[in-house]
Amino acid sequence: MIPASLLFFLLLIGEPVFAGPPTSPEGFRVLDTPNDAGKSLSLAWKASPSDSKDRTVQVWAAKSPPAAFQKVAEFPSNTRYVKTGDFPWWVQPAGKGDHYVKLPSSQAFPIEDGKPYTVKLLTHEGTQDVWSEAAEGVSAPNYFNLVQVNNLVFVLAFTGVLLGSIAAARRNPHIYLRRIAGLDAVEEAIGRSTEMGRPILYLTGSGGMSDVSTIAATVILGQVAKKVAHYETTLKVPHRDPIVMAVCQEIVKEAYVEAGRPDAFKEDTNFFITDDQFSYTAAVDGIMLREKPAANFFMGSYFAESLLLTETGASTGAIQIAGTDSDHQLPFFVTTCDYTLIGEELYAASAYLSREPVLVGTLRGQDISKAFIMSVLVIGTALATAGVMLQTDAFNYALDLFRDFK
Amino acid sequence: MKGALKDFARRMIAIDRRIIFLLIAAATLLPLLNPFGLPIKVSPEVKAVYDYMDALPERSVFLLSFDFDPSSKPELEPQAVALLRHAFRKNLRVIAMTHWITGTGLADGVVAQVAAETGKERGKDYVFLGWAPGGYALIISMGQDLYKAFPSDYSKTPTLGMPVLEGVRNLRDVNYMVSLAAGGAGIEMWYVFGKDKYRFEMAGGATGVIAPGLYPFLRSGQINGLIGGLQGAAEYETLIGRKGMAVAGMDAQSATHFVIIVLVVLCNVFYFTLRGDKGKPV
Amino acid sequence: MIFLKRQLPLAITFVMGVVFALQYYIPHPVSEEAITKVSDWMKIISGFALVLGIASVFHVHAVKIRRQAPGWGYSGVLFAAIVITMGVGFWSGGESKADGAQTAFGWLYDYTMVPLQGTMFSILAFFIASAAYRAFRARSPEASVLLVSAVVVMMGRVPLGQFLAPWTWDVTQWLLNVLNSAVRRAILIGVSMGSVGLSLKIILGKERSYLGGGKDQ
């Protein structure tokens, strides 16, 4: 008869001793891995209180009708649990805390779609082995990744907001847009150039016509060209991209026509230099040093050449206005230019100046979406914090809607 | 006295830029000729890259993308050399490539040089795939079928059947990837079209200018580590225990930073000296 | 003609845009096959873009030489450099021979391309110093904060600064990982929304400036 105190002591320290022999995994099943391209099976079974690192689980699989089984995986029994954040609540192949193992096709054990495979588990501890019931599963590719349905919903919602905003802007183009500080300086810069009898230099950046910032730059160029046409100041627009040059040529020509000065338009206002980064920079620096423009505009996306351009321009005493969404070059522009339009201020400037419904509507749509994102950030942070403090997963129903699952 | 001081301040504020250039030149050159050598502190983001590489089993597949051209060579080549030395020391299988056509010769030279010093064989221990057009389309293509994206390597040897590529069908078979990027086609592109689709782990190496912009990707776990600029390269060289160009360059970088700090402080001293002057431009 | 210049490109853009936007959500191998085929096309088109670039460079500079516009001599130098580099490249068959020895093309790359690009990039170091001297003044409270943080980060990122003031390392790490990350994230969100918005406008035909020419609503 074991004394009660000894029994109590053994229970405290010797739990593994009393864990009992390994048992067959409960609820073992084989299923097609959901939301994938096929050639993969998933295994699920309930967790057991006696799972430990000393007890291993081996996965044995065979092609059905039963060929020879082969071992395809082995791991400690206290691993491979479904944790919070593994799956969204609307797609849960196994419950939280259950075991879940993905078995992709490999060279060692190829899995083909449409063919049945039989899988069984061997629980091994010390000299004891216990086999589970065999389960069969068939792999198949999926047509839709349900895990990312939240992503699709947000894309569609954003599209709807954008189209709605553009439609609203077409009905009322005078939607309020905050005045951008650098825009006042545009008038001042053009006036200064006219008084000094020196040209205006306008750069559209390194991007092509498929870049947002280049499109914004060309729109602002149109507005600058309209003002320049009134004052008959010389405008020089050197380019890195022939397609952007062709587009800008048309834009400047139209601007002069709209200003009632088609005769003042010069064909060589826009000219192509080269598409090589530093060759272009050297050429533009040369133009700045020789012709000493009174105003330099740097609109669009830029890379390492930004400081080389702006510092050279600063040395000639020109007033410099920059606008870029290249955040890595912002420090250089801010340091060397008189005014800098940061990121979306460039897009806003083009909308503000042109008042084109598409641009204004897009800006409004983006603002609405950003307001939504900011709200989600604040509320989501509060919910996640509350979840941790209250030790509950209840808030994950809301948080999962905004999580990026793969 | 006050007038003389203000005149001096006024002259110094408007100093010829070329004097500043000379000071920078001296600050760069002198430490290279007379290095003083200071310990390099290692940041967690660089250590993360090192630890991941160090934990890879032998013959794991390591993909290194040289997404830069000769203009960024001073910062990114030391990173490449340090990573390759580590990879070859760990007997990893190295696949190198580039998205920048003007960087192809540079990349081939670096890989061949480090391989030669570590006794590694082209085709068996490493391969330089070279450049192919497409940017993100190339990454997608590699993600589907590496041999279709690169039927031959840079030296025109067919990639199919190469011992170093045994068992590697596409990007899903890559164990770790580092993109050394100087700008546009680089880390973000590899993440969006590579890691997000094909689920390999990746890190980034970048020039000092663009490195701060990659911290959001680091903090969110989209890249597991970041080697920033020459300082990052020096940290990596310290971790692998083999000092190279980066550590040698840190003395010059230290001196240059300090010259700039002194210039900025002086400029502010002169500025505040003149600030009381009404009507006179500062 | 209008159909070929406007309607057809817009229709192709719409169909391809919608199909490959949806492709992201479809894991089926058919979808993967489609994106592989399209990416092969993209690679071919990118290759042709190189040809287009060279052709436009030739055209522009040929016009300059024919008109003897100011600086036309440099256009001649450009042509000579292109022809020589291409000729040497084809003749050498690469940058190194089978035995690893450098070819003439390799020599051109190592001793002209690399130093020229390196030189242009290294000018930045001098320019940033003169820009900092001119611009980093404590004109306002915000400028003062910028100035102090710039000095701290400049010290914290080099061994000498870490040696003289070890606290600058910790502050630099905090600035980079916390403040910098937060601000960059905000700009990234805004710029990314702009890119997504533009992509949607292009797919839906609201934005047509990429087709070239003037306004067309």
Short mmCIF file of C-alpha atoms in Angstrom, two decimals, chain B residues 10-250:
data_model
loop_
_atom_site.label_atom_id
_atom_site.label_comp_id
_atom_site.label_asym_id
_atom_site.label_seq_id
_atom_site.Cartn_x
_atom_site.Cartn_y
_atom_site.Cartn_z
CA ARG B 10 28.62 86.55 -42.19
CA ARG B 11 31.68 85.46 -44.20
CA MET B 12 31.56 81.97 -42.72
CA ILE B 13 27.84 81.54 -43.44
CA ALA B 14 28.52 82.33 -47.08
CA ILE B 15 31.70 80.27 -47.29
CA ASP B 16 32.64 78.82 -50.66
CA ARG B 17 31.27 75.27 -50.99
CA ARG B 18 34.60 74.06 -52.27
CA ILE B 19 36.16 74.54 -48.84
CA ILE B 20 33.51 72.23 -47.42
CA PHE B 21 34.25 69.75 -50.22
CA LEU B 22 37.97 69.86 -49.30
CA LEU B 23 37.19 69.18 -45.65
CA ILE B 24 35.05 66.19 -46.61
CA ALA B 25 37.75 64.91 -48.93
CA ALA B 26 40.32 65.16 -46.14
CA ALA B 27 37.97 63.47 -43.65
CA THR B 28 37.47 60.60 -46.09
CA LEU B 29 41.06 60.19 -47.22
CA LEU B 30 43.08 60.59 -44.04
CA PRO B 31 41.44 57.75 -42.03
CA LEU B 32 41.87 55.44 -45.02
CA LEU B 33 45.60 56.15 -44.92
CA ASN B 34 45.80 56.06 -41.10
CA PRO B 35 42.99 53.87 -39.77
CA PHE B 36 42.21 54.15 -36.07
CA GLY B 37 39.94 51.12 -35.82
CA LEU B 38 37.05 51.16 -33.36
CA PRO B 39 34.75 48.31 -32.28
CA ILE B 40 31.66 47.84 -34.39
CA LYS B 41 28.36 47.41 -32.54
CA VAL B 42 25.97 44.93 -34.10
CA SER B 43 22.32 45.84 -34.53
CA PRO B 44 19.49 43.30 -34.03
CA GLU B 45 18.36 43.64 -37.65
CA VAL B 46 21.77 42.58 -39.02
CA LYS B 47 22.13 39.85 -36.38
CA ALA B 48 18.78 38.43 -37.50
CA VAL B 49 20.17 37.84 -41.02
CA TYR B 50 23.34 36.29 -39.63
CA ASP B 51 21.47 34.01 -37.21
CA TYR B 52 19.12 32.75 -39.91
CA MET B 53 21.97 32.00 -42.31
CA ASP B 54 23.97 30.35 -39.54
CA ALA B 55 21.10 28.04 -38.66
CA LEU B 56 20.64 26.75 -42.22
CA PRO B 57 21.72 23.15 -42.71
CA GLU B 58 24.51 22.36 -45.18
CA ARG B 59 23.53 22.36 -48.86
CA SER B 60 20.51 24.56 -48.17
CA VAL B 61 19.66 26.81 -51.10
CA PHE B 62 20.59 30.48 -50.66
CA LEU B 63 19.49 32.97 -53.32
CA LEU B 64 21.35 36.28 -53.53
CA SER B 65 20.01 38.96 -55.84
CA PHE B 66 22.47 41.72 -56.78
CA ASP B 67 19.90 44.46 -57.46
CA PHE B 68 22.39 47.28 -57.88
CA ASP B 69 24.84 48.74 -60.36
CA PRO B 70 28.38 50.09 -60.01
CA SER B 71 27.20 53.40 -58.54
CA SER B 72 26.15 51.58 -55.33
CA LYS B 73 29.16 49.27 -55.32
CA PRO B 74 30.90 50.92 -52.32
CA GLU B 75 27.97 50.14 -50.01
CA LEU B 76 26.51 46.95 -51.38
CA GLU B 77 29.55 45.03 -52.61
CA PRO B 78 30.92 44.65 -49.06
CA GLN B 79 27.51 43.30 -48.00
CA ALA B 80 27.58 40.83 -50.88
CA VAL B 81 31.12 39.70 -50.08
CA ALA B 82 30.31 39.18 -46.39
CA LEU B 83 27.12 37.23 -47.15
CA LEU B 84 28.86 35.05 -49.73
CA ARG B 85 31.74 34.33 -47.36
CA HIS B 86 29.26 33.26 -44.72
CA ALA B 87 27.24 31.18 -47.18
CA PHE B 88 30.28 29.38 -48.55
CA ARG B 89 31.63 28.77 -45.06
CA LYS B 90 28.29 27.13 -44.18
CA ASN B 91 28.49 25.05 -47.40
CA LEU B 92 25.23 26.45 -48.67
CA ARG B 93 24.32 26.17 -52.34
CA VAL B 94 24.45 29.72 -53.67
CA ILE B 95 22.29 30.95 -56.54
CA ALA B 96 23.18 34.49 -57.57
CA MET B 97 21.42 36.71 -60.08
CA THR B 98 20.66 40.34 -60.83
CA HIS B 99 17.76 42.50 -61.99
CA TRP B 100 20.04 45.34 -63.05
CA ILE B 101 21.67 44.80 -66.44
CA THR B 102 24.44 47.31 -65.69
CA GLY B 103 25.37 45.36 -62.57
CA THR B 104 25.86 41.99 -64.24
CA GLY B 105 29.62 42.16 -64.67
CA LEU B 106 30.07 43.48 -61.16
CA ALA B 107 27.95 40.69 -59.66
CA ASP B 108 29.74 37.96 -61.62
CA GLY B 109 33.09 39.33 -60.52
CA VAL B 110 32.15 39.39 -56.84
CA VAL B 111 30.72 35.87 -56.82
CA ALA B 112 33.70 34.43 -58.71
CA GLN B 113 36.19 36.20 -56.46
CA VAL B 114 34.66 35.00 -53.18
CA ALA B 115 34.13 31.50 -54.57
CA ALA B 116 37.78 31.30 -55.64
CA GLU B 117 39.06 32.35 -52.22
CA THR B 118 36.83 29.77 -50.49
CA GLY B 119 37.60 26.98 -52.97
CA LYS B 120 34.06 26.67 -54.27
CA GLU B 121 33.27 25.32 -57.71
CA ARG B 122 30.93 26.92 -60.26
CA GLY B 123 28.09 24.61 -61.10
CA LYS B 124 28.65 22.44 -58.07
CA ASP B 125 28.58 24.90 -55.14
CA TYR B 126 27.29 28.06 -56.78
CA VAL B 127 25.81 29.41 -59.97
CA PHE B 128 25.53 32.95 -61.30
CA LEU B 129 22.42 33.09 -63.43
CA GLY B 130 23.09 36.58 -64.74
CA TRP B 131 20.38 38.99 -65.86
CA ALA B 132 17.09 38.41 -67.65
CA PRO B 133 14.49 41.04 -68.55
CA GLY B 134 11.14 41.35 -66.84
CA GLY B 135 11.64 42.59 -63.29
CA TYR B 136 8.64 41.27 -61.36
CA ALA B 137 7.68 39.07 -64.34
CA LEU B 138 11.06 37.39 -64.00
CA ILE B 139 10.40 36.69 -60.30
CA ILE B 140 7.02 35.14 -61.14
CA SER B 141 8.66 33.09 -63.86
CA MET B 142 11.34 31.87 -61.43
CA GLY B 143 8.57 31.05 -58.99
CA GLN B 144 6.96 28.73 -61.52
CA ASP B 145 10.00 27.20 -63.22
CA LEU B 146 13.55 28.34 -62.59
CA TYR B 147 14.89 26.56 -65.68
CA LYS B 148 12.43 28.30 -67.96
CA ALA B 149 13.36 31.69 -66.48
CA PHE B 150 17.08 30.95 -66.80
CA PRO B 151 17.71 28.13 -69.31
CA SER B 152 21.42 28.81 -68.98
CA ASP B 153 23.62 30.65 -66.53
CA TYR B 154 25.79 33.71 -67.20
CA SER B 155 28.53 31.59 -68.76
CA LYS B 156 25.96 29.93 -71.07
CA THR B 157 26.06 26.55 -69.26
CA PRO B 158 22.61 24.89 -69.26
CA THR B 159 21.04 25.14 -65.80
CA LEU B 160 19.07 21.89 -66.09
CA GLY B 161 21.13 19.13 -64.56
CA MET B 162 23.53 21.40 -62.68
CA PRO B 163 24.54 19.73 -59.41
CA VAL B 164 24.07 22.98 -57.44
CA LEU B 165 20.44 23.17 -58.61
CA GLU B 166 19.56 19.56 -57.81
CA GLY B 167 16.07 19.40 -56.33
CA VAL B 168 15.45 23.08 -57.06
CA ARG B 169 12.51 23.49 -59.41
CA ASN B 170 11.38 26.98 -58.50
CA LEU B 171 11.48 29.64 -55.80
CA ARG B 172 9.51 27.43 -53.39
CA ASP B 173 12.66 25.33 -53.06
CA VAL B 174 14.78 28.29 -51.94
CA ASN B 175 15.54 28.21 -48.21
CA TYR B 176 16.67 31.82 -47.79
CA MET B 177 16.88 34.83 -50.03
CA VAL B 178 18.59 38.19 -49.69
CA SER B 179 18.07 41.08 -52.07
CA LEU B 180 20.83 43.70 -52.11
CA ALA B 181 18.98 46.73 -53.45
CA ALA B 182 19.92 50.22 -54.47
CA GLY B 183 16.48 51.43 -55.45
CA GLY B 184 13.48 50.61 -57.59
CA ALA B 185 13.75 46.98 -58.60
CA GLY B 186 14.64 45.41 -55.30
CA ILE B 187 13.42 44.35 -51.90
CA GLU B 188 9.78 45.42 -52.20
CA MET B 189 9.47 43.75 -55.57
CA TRP B 190 11.00 40.52 -54.25
CA TYR B 191 8.59 40.55 -51.31
CA VAL B 192 5.41 41.30 -53.29
CA PHE B 193 6.05 38.96 -56.21
CA GLY B 194 8.37 36.46 -54.51
CA LYS B 195 7.97 35.80 -50.79
CA ASP B 196 4.24 36.62 -50.69
CA LYS B 197 3.51 34.05 -53.41
CA TYR B 198 6.20 31.44 -52.99
CA ARG B 199 6.72 31.55 -49.21
CA PHE B 200 10.50 31.58 -48.84
CA GLU B 201 12.12 33.59 -46.05
CA MET B 202 13.92 36.72 -47.12
CA ALA B 203 16.00 39.61 -45.86
CA GLY B 204 17.19 42.83 -47.40
CA GLY B 205 20.45 44.68 -47.85
CA ALA B 206 20.17 48.29 -48.90
CA THR B 207 22.12 51.50 -49.32
CA GLY B 208 22.12 53.84 -46.35
CA VAL B 209 19.69 56.17 -48.12
CA ILE B 210 16.88 53.69 -48.70
CA ALA B 211 17.42 51.50 -45.61
CA PRO B 212 15.28 53.64 -43.25
CA GLY B 213 12.37 53.28 -45.67
CA LEU B 214 12.49 49.49 -45.26
CA TYR B 215 11.97 49.48 -41.50
CA PRO B 216 8.17 49.07 -41.86
CA PHE B 217 8.82 45.82 -43.74
CA LEU B 218 11.24 44.72 -41.03
CA ARG B 219 8.91 45.58 -38.16
CA SER B 220 6.01 43.70 -39.74
CA GLY B 221 8.10 40.59 -40.37
CA GLN B 222 7.88 40.83 -44.14
CA ILE B 223 11.67 40.72 -44.19
CA ASN B 224 13.39 38.99 -41.30
CA GLY B 225 16.48 41.23 -41.27
CA LEU B 226 17.99 44.32 -42.80
CA ILE B 227 21.60 45.21 -43.58
CA GLY B 228 21.77 48.98 -43.99
CA GLY B 229 24.61 50.67 -45.82
CA LEU B 230 28.29 50.39 -45.12
CA GLN B 231 27.63 50.26 -41.37
CA GLY B 232 25.45 47.17 -41.88
CA ALA B 233 28.12 45.54 -43.99
CA ALA B 234 30.71 46.28 -41.29
CA GLU B 235 28.43 44.70 -38.68
CA TYR B 236 28.08 41.58 -40.81
CA GLU B 237 31.84 41.38 -41.33
CA THR B 238 32.26 41.60 -37.55
CA LEU B 239 29.78 38.76 -37.05
CA ILE B 240 31.51 36.44 -39.51
CA GLY B 241 34.85 37.34 -37.95
CA ARG B 242 36.41 38.49 -41.19
CA LYS B 243 37.02 42.22 -41.54
CA GLY B 244 36.90 43.59 -45.03
CA MET B 245 36.20 46.74 -47.02
CA ALA B 246 33.28 47.77 -44.85
CA VAL B 247 35.14 47.79 -41.55
CA ALA B 248 38.01 49.57 -43.29
CA GLY B 249 35.61 52.19 -44.55
CA MET B 250 33.97 52.85 -41.17
#
